[in-house]
Short mmCIF file of C-alpha atoms in Angstrom, two decimals:
data_model
loop_
_atom_site.label_atom_id
_atom_site.label_comp_id
_atom_site.label_asym_id
_atom_site.label_seq_id
_atom_site.Cartn_x
_atom_site.Cartn_y
_atom_site.Cartn_z
CA MET T 1 258.93 52.28 135.92
CA VAL T 2 261.46 49.53 135.21
CA PHE T 3 261.24 50.21 131.49
CA ARG T 4 261.68 53.97 131.86
CA LYS T 5 264.71 53.56 134.13
CA GLN T 6 266.43 51.32 131.61
CA TYR T 7 265.34 53.28 128.54
CA PRO T 8 265.00 56.93 129.63
CA ASN T 9 264.85 58.40 126.13
CA ILE T 10 262.46 56.09 124.29
CA LEU T 11 259.18 57.73 123.34
CA ILE T 12 256.23 55.75 124.70
CA THR T 13 252.65 55.63 123.48
CA ALA T 14 250.29 53.90 125.92
CA PHE T 15 246.94 52.61 124.63
CA LEU T 16 244.69 52.54 127.69
CA ARG T 17 241.09 51.54 128.31
CA SER T 18 240.77 53.73 131.42
CA THR T 19 242.25 56.95 132.82
CA GLU T 20 243.42 55.33 136.06
CA LEU T 21 247.13 55.45 135.21
CA ASP T 22 247.24 58.70 133.20
CA THR T 23 248.87 60.87 135.86
CA ALA T 24 251.43 58.26 136.88
CA LEU T 25 252.45 57.49 133.30
CA GLN T 26 252.74 61.13 132.30
CA SER T 27 255.07 61.71 135.25
CA LEU T 28 257.61 59.44 133.54
CA GLY T 29 258.06 61.93 130.72
CA LYS T 30 257.95 61.40 126.95
CA VAL T 31 254.67 59.49 127.24
CA THR T 32 251.67 59.93 124.94
CA ILE T 33 248.39 58.43 126.13
CA ILE T 34 245.70 57.24 123.75
CA HIS T 35 242.39 56.08 125.19
CA GLY T 36 240.27 53.48 123.49
CA THR T 37 239.01 49.92 123.44
CA PHE T 38 239.98 46.79 121.56
CA ASP T 39 236.83 47.19 119.48
CA GLU T 40 238.19 50.36 117.88
CA TYR T 41 240.00 48.54 115.12
CA ASP T 42 240.80 51.64 113.05
CA LYS T 43 242.54 53.26 116.02
CA VAL T 44 244.54 50.10 116.82
CA GLU T 45 245.55 49.65 113.17
CA GLU T 46 246.75 53.25 112.93
CA LEU T 47 248.82 52.91 116.10
CA ALA T 48 250.42 49.71 114.78
CA ALA T 49 251.19 51.37 111.47
CA THR T 50 252.88 54.40 113.02
CA HIS T 51 255.13 52.81 115.64
CA GLU T 52 258.38 50.94 115.16
CA ILE T 53 257.87 48.78 118.26
CA ILE T 54 254.53 47.31 119.35
CA ILE T 55 254.21 45.58 122.71
CA ASN T 56 250.96 43.68 123.28
CA CYS T 57 250.75 42.61 126.91
CA ALA T 58 247.01 43.20 127.26
CA VAL T 59 245.37 40.21 125.55
CA SER T 60 246.72 36.97 124.10
CA PHE T 61 243.61 35.20 122.83
CA ASN T 62 241.91 37.74 120.59
CA PRO T 63 242.64 36.74 116.96
CA PRO T 64 240.58 39.58 115.38
CA LEU T 65 242.55 42.18 117.36
CA THR T 66 245.82 40.51 116.41
CA GLU T 67 244.79 40.55 112.76
CA VAL T 68 244.24 44.31 113.05
CA ILE T 69 247.68 44.81 114.62
CA ILE T 70 249.28 42.78 111.85
CA LYS T 71 247.31 44.72 109.24
CA GLY T 72 248.77 47.91 110.66
CA ILE T 73 252.25 46.42 110.60
CA HIS T 74 251.79 45.47 106.94
CA ALA T 75 251.00 49.11 106.17
CA THR T 76 253.78 50.50 108.37
CA LYS T 77 254.70 54.15 107.96
CA THR T 78 258.00 53.76 109.79
CA SER T 79 261.44 53.51 108.23
CA LYS T 80 262.38 50.23 109.92
CA LYS T 81 260.67 46.86 109.99
CA PRO T 82 258.39 46.91 113.07
CA ILE T 83 259.12 44.83 116.13
CA LEU T 84 256.18 43.02 117.74
CA LEU T 85 256.71 41.79 121.31
CA HIS T 86 253.75 39.63 122.26
CA LEU T 87 252.76 38.24 125.67
CA SER T 88 251.24 34.78 125.17
CA GLY T 89 250.70 32.04 127.78
CA THR T 90 251.54 28.46 128.72
CA GLY T 91 247.87 27.47 128.61
CA ASN T 92 248.80 26.33 125.10
CA PHE T 93 250.65 23.35 126.51
CA VAL T 94 248.30 21.71 128.99
CA ASP T 95 248.07 17.97 128.36
CA GLY T 96 244.27 17.87 128.23
CA SER T 97 243.90 15.23 130.94
CA LYS T 98 240.49 15.16 132.63
CA THR T 99 241.31 12.82 135.53
CA GLY T 100 242.79 15.47 137.82
CA ASN T 101 245.64 13.09 138.66
CA TYR T 102 249.31 13.68 138.02
CA ILE T 103 250.49 11.95 134.85
CA PRO T 104 254.29 11.70 134.63
CA GLN T 105 255.58 12.52 131.18
CA GLU T 106 258.58 13.89 129.41
CA ARG T 107 258.81 17.66 129.03
CA PRO T 108 255.88 18.42 126.68
CA PHE T 109 257.23 21.66 125.23
CA ASN T 110 260.76 23.01 124.83
CA ASP T 111 260.90 26.69 123.91
CA ALA T 112 264.50 26.24 122.77
CA ASN T 113 263.43 23.78 120.07
CA PRO T 114 262.38 25.69 116.91
CA ASP T 115 260.67 22.59 115.52
CA GLN T 116 258.28 22.56 118.49
CA VAL T 117 257.56 26.27 118.21
CA ARG T 118 256.81 25.76 114.52
CA LYS T 119 253.93 23.41 115.44
CA ILE T 120 251.99 26.03 117.41
CA ASP T 121 248.68 26.80 115.70
CA ALA T 122 244.99 27.27 116.46
CA SER T 123 244.78 23.73 117.86
CA TYR T 124 246.74 24.97 120.92
CA PRO T 125 244.08 26.75 123.01
CA PRO T 126 243.66 29.34 124.34
CA ASN T 127 246.45 31.38 122.73
CA GLY T 128 247.42 29.28 119.72
CA ALA T 129 245.16 30.98 117.19
CA THR T 130 246.71 34.36 117.95
CA ASP T 131 250.24 32.94 118.13
CA GLU T 132 249.77 31.32 114.72
CA LEU T 133 248.89 34.65 113.11
CA ILE T 134 252.02 36.29 114.52
CA LEU T 135 254.26 33.36 113.61
CA LYS T 136 253.04 33.53 110.01
CA ALA T 137 253.49 37.31 109.81
CA ALA T 138 257.06 37.07 111.08
CA ALA T 139 257.91 34.09 108.87
CA SER T 140 256.64 36.12 105.90
CA GLY T 141 259.06 38.92 106.76
CA TYR T 142 256.55 41.59 107.83
CA THR T 143 257.73 41.95 111.41
CA ASN T 144 260.42 40.93 113.86
CA ALA T 145 258.25 39.09 116.36
CA LEU T 146 259.25 37.80 119.78
CA PHE T 147 257.08 36.00 122.35
CA VAL T 148 257.11 35.86 126.13
CA CYS T 149 254.95 32.99 127.33
CA PRO T 150 254.30 33.04 131.10
CA ALA T 151 252.63 30.47 133.29
CA GLY T 152 249.89 31.61 135.70
CA ILE T 153 250.89 35.11 136.79
CA TYR T 154 250.43 35.99 140.46
CA GLY T 155 251.52 38.67 142.90
CA THR T 156 251.77 42.46 142.93
CA SER T 157 254.79 44.37 141.69
CA LYS T 158 256.71 46.75 143.90
CA ASN T 159 257.57 48.65 140.72
CA HIS T 160 254.01 49.05 139.38
CA ILE T 161 253.62 52.62 138.14
CA GLY T 162 250.12 52.79 139.63
CA ARG T 163 251.32 52.50 143.24
CA SER T 164 252.12 56.20 143.33
CA VAL T 165 248.47 57.12 142.67
CA GLY T 166 246.83 54.24 144.53
CA ALA T 167 245.55 52.58 141.36
CA LYS T 168 243.59 49.40 142.05
CA SER T 169 245.43 47.57 139.29
CA ALA T 170 248.71 48.04 141.16
CA PHE T 171 247.44 45.95 144.08
CA ALA T 172 245.55 43.24 142.19
CA PRO T 173 246.63 39.67 143.03
CA GLY T 174 247.63 38.80 139.48
CA VAL T 175 245.78 37.61 136.38
CA TRP T 176 245.86 33.89 137.23
CA VAL T 177 244.69 34.42 140.82
CA SER T 178 241.97 36.85 139.76
CA TRP T 179 240.58 34.48 137.14
CA SER T 180 240.71 31.56 139.55
CA LEU T 181 238.86 33.45 142.27
CA GLU T 182 236.20 34.59 139.80
CA ASN T 183 235.70 30.96 138.79
CA VAL T 184 235.45 29.78 142.40
CA THR T 185 233.01 32.56 143.29
CA GLU T 186 230.79 31.74 140.33
CA LEU T 187 230.78 28.00 141.10
CA GLY T 188 230.10 28.48 144.80
CA PHE T 189 232.85 26.07 145.79
CA SER T 190 236.59 25.70 145.28
CA PRO T 191 237.12 22.65 143.08
CA TYR T 192 239.82 20.15 142.32
CA ILE T 193 239.42 17.09 140.12
CA GLY T 194 240.26 13.49 141.01
CA ASP T 195 242.85 13.19 143.74
CA GLY T 196 244.07 16.75 143.15
CA THR T 197 247.63 15.76 142.25
CA ALA T 198 247.56 17.29 138.76
CA ILE T 199 250.15 20.05 138.50
CA TYR T 200 250.34 23.46 136.98
CA ARG T 201 252.94 26.18 137.09
CA SER T 202 252.97 29.82 138.10
CA VAL T 203 255.33 32.78 137.97
CA HIS T 204 255.52 36.06 139.87
CA VAL T 205 254.65 39.18 137.90
CA ASP T 206 258.08 40.74 138.58
CA ASP T 207 259.78 37.72 137.01
CA VAL T 208 257.66 38.19 133.90
CA VAL T 209 258.63 41.86 133.76
CA GLU T 210 262.31 40.92 134.08
CA LEU T 211 262.04 38.47 131.20
CA MET T 212 260.11 40.99 129.10
CA MET T 213 262.93 43.46 129.59
CA LEU T 214 265.54 40.91 128.50
CA VAL T 215 263.53 39.99 125.42
CA PHE T 216 262.96 43.65 124.57
CA GLN T 217 266.72 44.20 124.61
CA LYS T 218 267.12 41.07 122.47
CA ALA T 219 264.69 42.63 119.99
CA LEU T 220 266.79 45.79 119.81
CA ASP T 221 270.05 43.85 119.48
CA THR T 222 268.71 41.73 116.59
CA TRP T 223 266.67 44.44 114.86
CA ASP T 224 268.88 44.62 111.78
CA SER T 225 270.02 40.99 111.72
CA TYR T 226 266.64 39.31 112.35
CA LYS T 227 265.64 36.93 109.55
CA PRO T 228 262.11 35.51 109.01
CA GLU T 229 263.21 32.04 110.08
CA ASP T 230 264.39 33.47 113.40
CA ILE T 231 260.82 33.72 114.67
CA TYR T 232 260.98 30.10 115.80
CA LYS T 233 263.98 30.95 118.01
CA HIS T 234 262.24 33.75 119.88
CA PHE T 235 259.60 32.02 121.98
CA TYR T 236 260.49 32.42 125.66
CA VAL T 237 258.59 30.53 128.37
CA ALA T 238 258.46 31.98 131.91
CA VAL T 239 257.73 29.39 134.60
CA ASP T 240 258.81 29.05 138.20
CA GLU T 241 256.76 27.35 140.93
CA VAL T 242 254.96 24.02 140.52
CA HIS T 243 251.65 23.46 142.33
CA THR T 244 249.25 20.57 142.82
CA THR T 245 245.59 21.45 142.48
CA LYS T 246 244.21 20.24 145.84
CA PRO T 247 246.11 22.59 148.20
CA VAL T 248 245.52 25.51 145.86
CA ALA T 249 241.77 24.82 145.82
CA GLU T 250 241.83 24.75 149.63
CA ALA T 251 243.76 28.03 149.74
CA PHE T 252 241.27 29.78 147.47
CA GLY T 253 238.40 28.51 149.63
CA ARG T 254 240.05 29.80 152.81
CA LEU T 255 240.68 33.17 151.20
CA LEU T 256 237.10 33.65 150.15
CA TYR T 257 235.85 32.53 153.57
CA ARG T 258 238.04 35.20 155.19
CA ARG T 259 236.47 37.70 152.81
CA GLY T 260 233.07 36.87 154.25
CA GLU T 261 231.84 34.21 151.84
CA ASP T 262 230.06 31.95 154.37
CA ARG T 263 229.44 29.22 151.80
CA PHE T 264 233.17 28.45 151.99
CA ALA T 265 233.00 27.70 155.72
CA GLY T 266 235.10 24.68 156.58
CA CYS T 267 237.94 25.59 154.27
CA GLU T 268 239.45 27.70 157.07
CA GLU T 269 240.34 24.50 158.93
CA SER T 270 242.39 23.09 156.07
CA PRO T 271 245.85 21.94 157.17
CA VAL T 272 247.39 23.36 153.98
#
């Protein structure tokens, strides 16, 4: 909805794995819906080859899929060099500590430093292998690529297009929260390591959308002036809150207990 309000005349093609949002998206006007899966490489390649702007906000750690998108960009049928706006993630920049304790250090990654962006490759899990492919494609002049790199995304958006049709995805707690709860449920307990003072960062989904919109406009503004070397200047990190792991583990335990998971009994008395 935010995108359509700001860009009312842009033609949109949505590649969807389900039909849940079809009605809501079509109500925006000038929307074409293609259904498929990420395993349908021929379909993905054709879509990448026939669109001037490709936005991948569905998966950030699937190198084979990214290779297919880039292959389509290489064979573009459009008159302008394609723009690729890619949603990555700050999981690339965890310090790898296994103690669970906070380790003070200087800022490990600066998205405003092209030399640091240049170092991103497959050794930066979980998104580095995909990021490396896009960085190389842009540096070779095949595409104008720009990255948005959020921390753990949480929250529901008041502007989600699916709210109008009651789509479950519109009321999901966010990717980071969903993954964390799946992990806790599978383990049977809500863990933290060491003294639980290790930190990680999160960001609300609406803040990510706002940054995506700013970067999209940046892509339009630099479409004709973008040079291959510019790729290292277009990596934008989205972070906001800082959390320590112990209180978050307790919060997840309390949540699952309230949902009826008796094995998490005791967490409801946590002072956090």
